[in-house]
């Protein structure tokens, strides 16, 4: 469906052409002076230079052509040559009715559907999820959902860090703790046990203990390094332990991501890329793309247009070991083989930008991806504490994600209990949904690349630009609709009538922006644009709600129109929060 701006532009194009001017001047924007008008066209100002006429003369001519057009309530030229527009209430209500009937409220992606890989989450197996992984999961989930809504074949991959030194550390710590296990008996040739030699809570202790030990005990660090290499070259005992680590850890990670309402289509990891590495690097060398430099194998990625010097991408270390970039490149080899994505979207800390520039350029240079593959890095900023430093626990440690979630849930729970009467169980369930919304919205409402301050009190507030405020608005609409239904009327296809009230028109004008907003959020991988929008819609709805007696309205046709309008408002808000990965309770 065309947007109202596009439809208006069509009318203006005709008018410009009929008056003998180029259509290109028929550009309409949302007014930056909402006190004066809703939309504006500044084309006469630009055309004046070309046609050597006073701008207001042109503006007057255009306005004369359009005054009797039913699309406009008022259209006037103002000196020096602006055209101020108010859309007619009838036109607006017709448009809203069409939106209501459309599956996606008028939104359509003008491009052909693509296959898109969204690489997000990025947890490291056997290490606890911490707040640093929060942003990747939350933003990535939203980017994935937006892509899916745009009609793309979208594949979300958690891309686990499952092949690094943490594995050797865990193996060696396990050896010290449980030397009697068959994995550590070199002479053992039988089957290894199918039960893991640790529980998740043991594993959670083993890694930090091993990591601390390796910093003090050089011998231990060396053993861990060797074990990692042994694992990577396919050693039977190490592989058997690794499989246990992966099973136990994945189960726990899934639970954590479930609690965040984040889910992945693929649970692949760096380990899946390993089989491709040797051939890939050998071919780069053969093709003359990679070369030896100080013992390592590197690929130059600098381009003449770079404003700063970019170091080459190291694809093999002098000891033959692969690196982070090698894993990512080999993962692309596999993704090309299995999914042939048109677009790759990676979510990681913005400090990884150089890494991704190196990987993308090397992938293109080596022909690992098609030249027209769209490779995008969405780098996000740090979540800081109120002191402006990366968020920590009170004792200064790294805050674990589950603790962060339970903290915010508790704040919400207390608020709900203070103000509402409901069973403990219900209050508990609601606070989990609302708490998660507070956390996610607090994150998503910031432009991803910016750092932001984690402020529980602000995020959990029921007022202002917060998750709870948006949910509260939806719940309010749900409750009005439920009460309306109780009056026994059938809620069928109701028609939105032309708005009579300023606040009603303001809500309508907010709703019609939906498709433009989704389009912008999709093209820029920018969930914060959806947050801005639902805040505007929520404010507009609440303004309308306070000015109107919806349930007490005596004119039934008018009441039905209100019901239709708020139903559309609810559907649009619900669609938007779903794109953010946020859920809404029935009451709160
Ligand atoms: N595991 C990495 C980390 O914890 C993030 C992975 C990001 N994705 C990627 N394809 N490199 O920093």
XYZ file of C-alpha atoms and ligand atoms in Angstrom:
600
model
C 0.000 0.000 0.000
C 1.288 3.471 -0.789
C 1.812 5.734 2.177
C -0.230 8.909 2.516
C 2.913 10.888 1.744
C 3.384 8.933 -1.462
C -0.257 9.431 -2.422
C 0.016 13.129 -1.688
C 3.215 13.326 -3.689
C 1.378 11.804 -6.651
C -1.209 14.598 -6.493
C 1.495 17.238 -6.222
C 3.418 15.751 -9.131
C 0.342 16.118 -11.312
C -0.116 19.704 -10.166
C 3.519 20.632 -10.775
C 3.409 19.060 -14.237
C 0.124 20.747 -15.146
C 1.609 24.099 -14.156
C 4.615 23.437 -16.359
C 7.168 22.559 -13.684
C 9.229 19.462 -13.198
C 7.670 16.747 -11.049
C 10.853 16.449 -9.032
C 9.796 19.452 -6.945
C 6.744 17.641 -5.659
C 8.320 16.492 -2.431
C 6.172 16.197 0.691
C 7.441 15.879 4.225
C 5.887 15.634 7.631
C 5.593 19.149 8.965
C 8.271 20.356 11.312
C 5.721 22.901 12.565
C 2.828 20.695 13.683
C 1.199 23.782 15.178
C 0.712 25.149 11.662
C 0.148 22.115 9.483
C 0.541 18.355 9.219
C 2.518 18.064 6.003
C 4.402 20.503 3.899
C 5.803 20.915 0.420
C 8.780 23.195 -0.032
C 9.140 22.434 -3.727
C 8.181 25.910 -4.874
C 11.191 27.305 -3.048
C 13.512 25.014 -4.998
C 11.674 25.429 -8.298
C 11.878 29.223 -8.022
C 15.607 29.134 -8.761
C 15.205 26.967 -11.843
C 12.288 28.882 -13.283
C 13.448 32.298 -12.132
C 10.135 33.151 -10.508
C 9.158 34.248 -7.053
C 8.549 31.110 -4.972
C 5.134 32.254 -3.755
C 3.946 32.675 -7.338
C 4.689 29.007 -7.959
C 3.227 27.979 -4.607
C 0.014 29.889 -5.386
C -0.327 28.157 -8.737
C 0.113 24.716 -7.209
C -2.320 25.458 -4.404
C -4.910 26.696 -6.912
C -4.710 23.350 -8.708
C -5.190 21.376 -5.504
C -7.657 23.342 -3.343
C -10.678 21.359 -4.433
C -8.883 18.007 -4.051
C -10.727 15.895 -1.478
C -7.470 14.726 -0.006
C -6.847 18.025 1.709
C -8.644 19.738 4.505
C -6.604 22.880 4.041
C -3.824 23.612 1.604
C -2.341 27.067 1.638
C 0.662 28.873 0.372
C 2.573 30.954 2.856
C 5.276 33.453 2.052
C 7.956 33.190 0.956
C 6.665 30.075 -0.837
C 5.872 27.180 1.432
C 2.796 25.045 1.008
C 1.161 23.978 4.261
C -1.165 21.023 4.232
C -3.717 19.414 6.475
C -5.081 16.127 5.270
C -8.857 15.797 5.260
C -10.380 13.763 8.043
C -12.423 11.764 5.538
C -9.387 10.830 3.498
C -7.516 9.877 6.634
C -10.296 7.646 7.941
C -10.585 5.888 4.562
C -6.874 5.273 4.686
C -7.008 3.900 8.224
C -9.837 1.575 7.244
C -7.708 0.225 4.419
C -4.797 -0.212 6.801
C -7.020 -2.164 9.199
C -7.925 -4.570 6.452
C -4.347 -5.181 5.403
C -2.365 -8.026 7.019
C 0.608 -5.767 7.611
C -1.267 -2.494 8.048
C -0.092 -1.210 4.711
C 3.554 -2.191 5.066
C 5.260 -4.016 2.260
C 8.894 -4.515 1.501
C 9.508 -3.142 -1.975
C 12.555 -5.367 -2.510
C 12.487 -9.000 -3.495
C 12.652 -11.459 -0.594
C 16.178 -12.436 0.387
C 17.909 -15.043 2.467
C 19.389 -13.383 5.522
C 21.674 -14.818 8.195
C 21.553 -13.010 11.497
C 24.584 -13.931 13.596
C 23.816 -12.890 17.163
C 23.908 -14.041 20.756
C 27.522 -15.116 20.437
C 27.642 -16.804 23.835
C 30.741 -18.734 24.764
C 30.070 -22.344 25.722
C 30.900 -23.250 29.332
C 31.242 -19.649 30.353
C 28.255 -17.972 31.995
C 26.219 -15.479 29.998
C 26.914 -12.018 31.308
C 25.388 -8.647 30.590
C 27.770 -8.139 27.682
C 25.842 -10.842 25.832
C 22.541 -9.184 26.601
C 22.727 -6.564 23.897
C 23.720 -9.007 21.188
C 20.787 -11.268 22.049
C 18.211 -8.528 22.483
C 19.102 -6.415 19.448
C 19.770 -9.468 17.283
C 16.439 -11.032 18.129
C 14.699 -7.839 17.065
C 16.722 -7.492 13.865
C 15.825 -11.102 13.045
C 12.126 -10.502 13.646
C 12.109 -7.314 11.583
C 13.764 -9.139 8.689
C 11.219 -11.900 8.914
C 8.388 -9.364 8.941
C 9.911 -7.819 5.816
C 9.363 -11.186 4.156
C 12.952 -12.386 4.114
C 13.946 -15.987 4.638
C 15.696 -15.206 7.893
C 18.001 -17.567 9.737
C 19.186 -16.731 13.235
C 22.417 -18.413 14.333
C 23.794 -18.183 17.881
C 27.348 -18.814 16.654
C 28.690 -20.194 19.904
C 32.249 -19.633 20.953
C 32.878 -23.341 21.488
C 36.395 -23.963 20.282
C 38.631 -21.802 22.373
C 41.007 -22.046 25.278
C 38.150 -22.401 27.778
C 37.871 -26.011 26.641
C 41.474 -26.867 27.499
C 41.126 -25.089 30.831
C 38.065 -27.116 31.734
C 39.650 -30.392 30.654
C 42.738 -29.793 32.801
C 40.771 -28.607 35.807
C 38.667 -31.732 35.501
C 41.846 -33.837 35.400
C 42.989 -32.251 38.656
C 39.641 -32.739 40.322
C 38.757 -36.208 39.049
C 41.928 -37.990 37.883
C 40.167 -41.351 38.187
C 37.955 -40.634 35.154
C 38.722 -42.878 32.145
C 39.414 -39.826 29.939
C 42.658 -39.364 31.826
C 43.766 -42.983 31.575
C 45.955 -43.174 28.491
C 45.681 -46.930 28.382
C 41.874 -46.850 28.313
C 40.448 -48.079 25.018
C 36.821 -48.766 25.958
C 33.743 -46.635 25.404
C 33.592 -43.398 27.390
C 30.602 -42.886 29.714
C 27.512 -41.352 28.169
C 26.747 -39.450 31.385
C 28.575 -36.132 31.733
C 31.255 -36.128 34.456
C 29.837 -32.877 35.936
C 26.575 -31.032 36.499
C 25.930 -27.547 35.205
C 26.619 -26.008 38.597
C 29.944 -27.844 38.780
C 30.789 -26.712 35.281
C 29.977 -23.149 36.275
C 32.559 -23.439 39.031
C 35.142 -25.322 37.012
C 35.667 -22.669 34.375
C 36.264 -19.656 36.657
C 38.475 -21.759 38.928
C 40.540 -22.954 35.985
C 40.764 -19.509 34.511
C 42.031 -18.084 37.813
C 44.476 -20.965 38.251
C 45.948 -20.463 34.790
C 46.846 -16.906 35.687
C 48.952 -18.015 38.637
C 50.137 -21.438 37.604
C 52.197 -21.369 34.421
C 52.434 -25.132 34.263
C 48.657 -25.408 34.377
C 48.260 -22.746 31.709
C 50.599 -24.696 29.456
C 48.670 -27.917 30.005
C 45.407 -26.132 29.161
C 46.911 -24.764 25.976
C 48.143 -28.221 24.966
C 44.795 -29.810 25.722
C 43.084 -27.193 23.582
C 45.401 -28.066 20.697
C 44.795 -31.777 21.277
C 41.042 -31.199 21.141
C 41.449 -29.205 17.963
C 43.398 -31.991 16.341
C 40.721 -34.543 17.140
C 42.051 -36.315 20.258
C 39.514 -38.960 21.349
C 39.444 -38.268 25.095
C 39.389 -34.491 24.710
C 36.634 -34.746 22.140
C 34.571 -36.921 24.463
C 34.879 -34.386 27.293
C 34.175 -31.539 24.882
C 30.931 -33.199 23.832
C 29.838 -33.401 27.459
C 30.749 -29.782 28.014
C 28.737 -28.792 24.951
C 25.660 -30.798 25.916
C 25.544 -29.500 29.464
C 26.368 -25.949 28.476
C 23.945 -25.749 25.553
C 21.101 -26.944 27.727
C 21.831 -24.189 30.187
C 22.280 -21.535 27.508
C 18.974 -22.511 25.926
C 17.276 -22.026 29.257
C 18.865 -18.603 29.632
C 17.919 -17.510 26.133
C 14.411 -18.874 26.708
C 14.122 -16.642 29.733
C 15.028 -13.738 27.478
C 12.434 -14.878 24.938
C 15.246 -15.176 22.425
C 15.484 -18.200 20.160
C 17.765 -19.362 17.386
C 17.158 -21.413 14.280
C 20.713 -22.673 14.365
C 22.897 -23.639 17.284
C 26.110 -23.731 15.361
C 29.448 -22.661 16.662
C 33.036 -22.003 15.789
C 33.718 -25.741 15.959
C 31.456 -26.326 12.941
C 33.717 -24.147 10.837
C 36.924 -26.039 11.629
C 36.716 -28.641 8.833
C 36.767 -25.855 6.224
C 39.807 -24.015 7.510
C 42.672 -25.920 5.951
C 41.392 -25.902 2.373
C 40.242 -22.333 2.667
C 43.603 -20.981 3.797
C 45.551 -23.181 1.367
C 43.455 -21.839 -1.492
C 44.000 -18.240 -0.407
C 47.732 -18.881 -0.517
C 47.501 -20.642 -3.895
C 45.471 -17.777 -5.360
C 48.072 -15.337 -4.137
C 45.582 -13.574 -1.875
C 47.271 -14.629 1.344
C 50.997 -14.476 1.859
C 53.597 -15.180 4.552
C 54.530 -12.294 6.761
C 56.762 -12.776 9.815
C 55.826 -16.453 9.849
C 52.092 -15.797 9.827
C 49.745 -16.024 6.836
C 47.999 -12.711 6.146
C 45.650 -11.017 3.686
C 45.970 -7.325 2.872
C 42.654 -5.607 3.182
C 43.562 -1.915 2.937
C 41.683 0.057 0.293
C 42.724 3.374 -1.259
C 39.677 5.163 0.135
C 40.430 4.226 3.752
C 40.912 7.189 6.017
C 43.026 5.233 8.473
C 45.497 2.459 8.041
C 43.923 -0.969 8.393
C 46.186 -3.876 9.378
C 46.090 -7.068 7.314
C 43.836 -9.940 8.349
C 45.845 -12.781 9.920
C 44.392 -16.092 8.840
C 47.041 -18.450 10.252
C 49.452 -17.901 13.103
C 53.112 -18.870 12.890
C 52.428 -22.049 14.917
C 49.743 -23.009 12.382
C 46.847 -22.173 14.708
C 43.664 -20.587 13.405
C 42.346 -17.300 14.793
C 39.012 -15.638 15.465
C 38.983 -14.223 11.919
C 39.799 -17.631 10.457
C 36.804 -19.129 12.225
C 34.512 -16.419 10.977
C 35.786 -16.814 7.417
C 35.372 -20.590 7.517
C 31.875 -20.093 8.922
C 31.089 -18.045 5.826
C 32.358 -20.911 3.672
C 29.885 -23.194 5.411
C 27.034 -20.702 5.241
C 27.589 -20.254 1.508
C 27.488 -24.003 1.091
C 24.366 -24.553 3.181
C 22.270 -21.384 2.903
C 23.646 -19.033 0.228
C 22.625 -15.883 2.108
C 22.123 -12.619 0.210
C 22.705 -10.717 3.413
C 24.849 -11.357 6.468
C 24.117 -9.378 9.610
C 26.463 -9.686 12.582
C 25.781 -8.320 16.029
C 28.714 -7.801 18.313
C 30.345 -5.208 20.503
C 31.380 -2.226 18.382
C 34.970 -2.756 19.540
C 34.956 -5.731 17.151
C 34.507 -3.454 14.159
C 38.034 -3.901 12.804
C 37.670 -7.662 13.067
C 34.524 -7.608 10.943
C 35.991 -5.187 8.410
C 38.904 -7.597 8.017
C 36.615 -10.600 7.704
C 34.223 -8.968 5.201
C 36.992 -7.645 2.980
C 38.919 -10.899 3.070
C 35.756 -12.860 2.269
C 35.103 -10.698 -0.787
C 38.714 -10.632 -1.911
C 39.082 -14.401 -1.635
C 35.765 -14.998 -3.384
C 34.335 -16.788 -0.374
C 31.146 -14.766 -0.802
C 29.553 -13.467 -3.973
C 30.684 -9.916 -4.787
C 27.169 -8.575 -4.278
C 26.585 -10.214 -0.897
C 25.514 -7.586 1.576
C 27.672 -7.932 4.706
C 26.718 -5.801 7.633
C 28.133 -5.325 11.069
C 25.792 -3.911 13.684
C 28.190 -2.862 16.427
C 26.658 -1.994 19.737
C 27.890 0.153 22.583
C 28.470 -0.777 26.197
C 25.872 -1.025 28.890
C 27.211 1.170 31.658
C 26.363 1.605 35.310
C 25.282 4.943 36.743
C 28.956 5.780 37.240
C 29.401 5.729 33.467
C 31.659 2.665 33.613
C 30.783 -0.791 32.272
C 28.057 -2.273 34.389
C 29.273 -4.314 37.382
C 27.802 -5.949 40.445
C 27.942 -4.068 43.719
C 31.079 -5.982 44.634
C 32.667 -4.977 41.343
C 32.355 -8.347 39.603
C 30.832 -9.135 36.242
C 27.050 -9.145 36.572
C 25.435 -12.332 35.375
C 22.487 -11.976 33.100
C 20.141 -14.035 35.246
C 20.838 -11.806 38.234
C 20.205 -8.703 36.220
C 16.865 -10.116 35.125
C 15.847 -11.149 38.617
C 16.771 -7.695 39.963
C 14.534 -5.878 37.534
C 11.703 -8.387 37.988
C 11.780 -7.741 41.693
C 11.413 -3.997 41.259
C 8.412 -4.547 39.005
C 6.934 -7.145 41.343
C 7.011 -4.708 44.235
C 5.291 -2.046 42.173
C 2.595 -4.417 41.029
C 1.966 -5.693 44.539
C 1.730 -2.168 45.899
C -0.914 -1.102 43.443
C -2.929 -4.137 42.455
C -4.699 -6.940 44.139
C -3.929 -10.273 42.559
C -2.612 -13.654 43.587
C 1.110 -14.015 44.197
C 1.342 -16.353 41.270
C -0.259 -13.903 38.886
C 1.855 -11.028 40.173
C 4.900 -13.181 39.682
C 4.051 -14.089 36.107
C 3.184 -10.533 35.184
C 6.332 -9.120 36.713
C 8.413 -11.547 34.661
C 6.830 -10.354 31.418
C 6.952 -6.687 32.365
C 10.450 -6.940 33.840
C 11.792 -8.406 30.644
C 10.041 -5.700 28.655
C 11.614 -3.055 30.888
C 15.052 -4.539 30.329
C 14.697 -5.026 26.579
C 13.034 -1.701 25.909
C 15.641 0.081 28.015
C 18.235 -1.407 25.705
C 16.431 -1.239 22.362
C 15.231 2.337 22.716
C 18.838 3.502 22.382
C 20.518 3.618 19.044
C 22.515 0.376 19.095
C 25.915 1.952 18.523
C 25.594 4.201 21.578
C 26.582 3.319 25.124
C 23.767 3.587 27.596
C 23.280 3.651 31.323
C 21.475 0.761 32.907
C 19.065 2.415 35.318
C 16.603 -0.024 36.910
C 14.397 2.703 38.329
C 14.047 4.514 35.058
C 13.593 1.342 32.992
C 10.973 -0.015 35.384
C 8.977 3.211 35.569
C 5.398 3.099 34.329
C 5.777 6.601 32.971
C 7.964 8.026 30.244
C 9.646 6.260 27.351
C 9.796 2.829 28.973
C 8.695 -0.728 28.313
C 6.187 -0.747 31.186
C 4.580 2.474 29.884
C 4.078 0.959 26.426
C 2.692 -2.257 27.920
C 0.435 -0.288 30.214
C -0.992 1.489 27.190
C -1.707 -1.798 25.428
C -3.266 -3.244 28.575
C -5.461 -0.158 28.886
C -6.740 -0.652 25.320
C -7.292 -4.353 25.960
C -9.351 -3.517 29.004
C -11.514 -0.977 27.137
C -12.120 -3.510 24.380
C -13.011 -6.213 26.912
C -15.510 -3.906 28.619
C -16.981 -2.931 25.265
C -17.474 -6.576 24.418
C -19.211 -7.143 27.748
C -21.938 -4.780 26.620
C -22.948 -7.581 24.289
C -22.209 -5.935 20.956
C -20.548 -7.960 18.283
C -17.196 -6.567 17.360
C -17.155 -7.198 13.655
C -15.833 -5.018 10.879
C -16.246 -1.589 12.365
C -15.545 1.512 10.366
C -13.366 4.376 11.444
C -15.201 7.641 10.825
C -13.577 10.987 10.062
C -12.085 12.314 13.257
C -13.879 15.099 15.067
C -11.338 15.769 17.722
C -7.812 17.063 17.468
C -6.363 14.304 19.670
C -8.166 11.709 17.582
C -6.628 13.092 14.446
C -3.228 13.152 16.123
C -3.562 9.453 16.899
C -4.621 8.751 13.309
C -1.642 10.670 11.983
C 0.660 8.655 14.226
C -0.823 5.353 13.070
C -0.352 6.055 9.368
C 3.409 6.299 9.860
C 3.623 2.571 10.575
C 4.870 1.396 7.213
C 7.525 4.101 6.918
C 8.782 3.306 10.390
C 9.055 -0.413 9.725
C 10.787 0.290 6.448
C 13.356 2.503 8.186
C 13.927 0.043 11.025
C 14.410 -2.735 8.485
C 16.773 -0.913 6.145
C 18.955 0.448 8.945
C 18.741 -2.556 11.291
C 17.463 -0.064 13.818
C 14.951 -1.336 16.375
C 15.207 1.996 18.228
C 13.138 3.536 15.436
C 10.299 1.223 16.371
C 10.667 2.262 20.020
C 10.467 5.944 19.103
C 7.376 5.208 17.111
C 5.485 3.210 19.706
C 6.244 5.876 22.250
C 4.659 8.429 19.932
C 1.658 6.183 19.284
C 1.242 5.484 23.004
C 1.353 9.171 23.863
C -1.119 9.949 21.105
C -3.411 7.201 22.261
C -3.282 8.378 25.865
C -4.026 11.947 24.736
C -7.037 10.698 22.836
C -8.157 8.513 25.722
C -8.133 11.409 28.158
C -10.149 13.629 25.804
C -12.771 11.106 24.812
C -15.422 9.106 26.585
C -15.107 5.925 24.588
C -17.321 3.618 26.611
C -19.836 6.311 27.565
C -20.281 7.611 24.003
C -23.989 7.588 23.184
C -23.764 7.893 19.436
C -23.305 4.223 18.559
C -21.749 4.884 15.148
C -19.251 7.201 16.768
C -18.496 4.678 19.471
C -17.926 1.932 16.921
C -15.508 4.216 15.155
C -13.579 4.793 18.359
C -13.481 1.065 18.973
C -12.185 0.447 15.461
C -9.543 3.114 15.886
C -8.245 1.793 19.188
C -8.351 -1.754 17.879
C -6.028 -0.690 15.090
C -3.872 1.136 17.652
C -3.630 -2.015 19.737
C -2.784 -4.203 16.762
C -0.074 -1.840 15.622
C 1.439 -1.596 19.085
C 1.310 -5.356 19.505
C 2.932 -5.899 16.133
C 5.683 -3.461 17.037
C 6.468 -4.940 20.442
C 6.534 -8.372 18.860
C 9.165 -7.063 16.438
C 11.136 -5.964 19.483
C 10.802 -9.426 21.047
C 8.622 -8.037 23.845
C 5.430 -9.628 25.144
C 2.437 -8.042 26.835
C 0.352 -9.426 29.723
C -3.466 -9.211 29.712
C -3.452 -7.027 32.763
C -0.885 -5.388 34.966
N 31.743 -15.152 20.992
C 32.102 -13.809 20.668
C 32.304 -12.996 21.967
O 31.883 -13.419 23.032
C 31.053 -13.089 19.843
C 30.760 -13.717 18.501
C 30.273 -12.731 17.501
N 29.979 -13.323 16.206
C 30.901 -13.675 15.321
N 30.514 -14.264 14.195
N 32.165 -13.407 15.481
O 32.869 -11.927 21.883
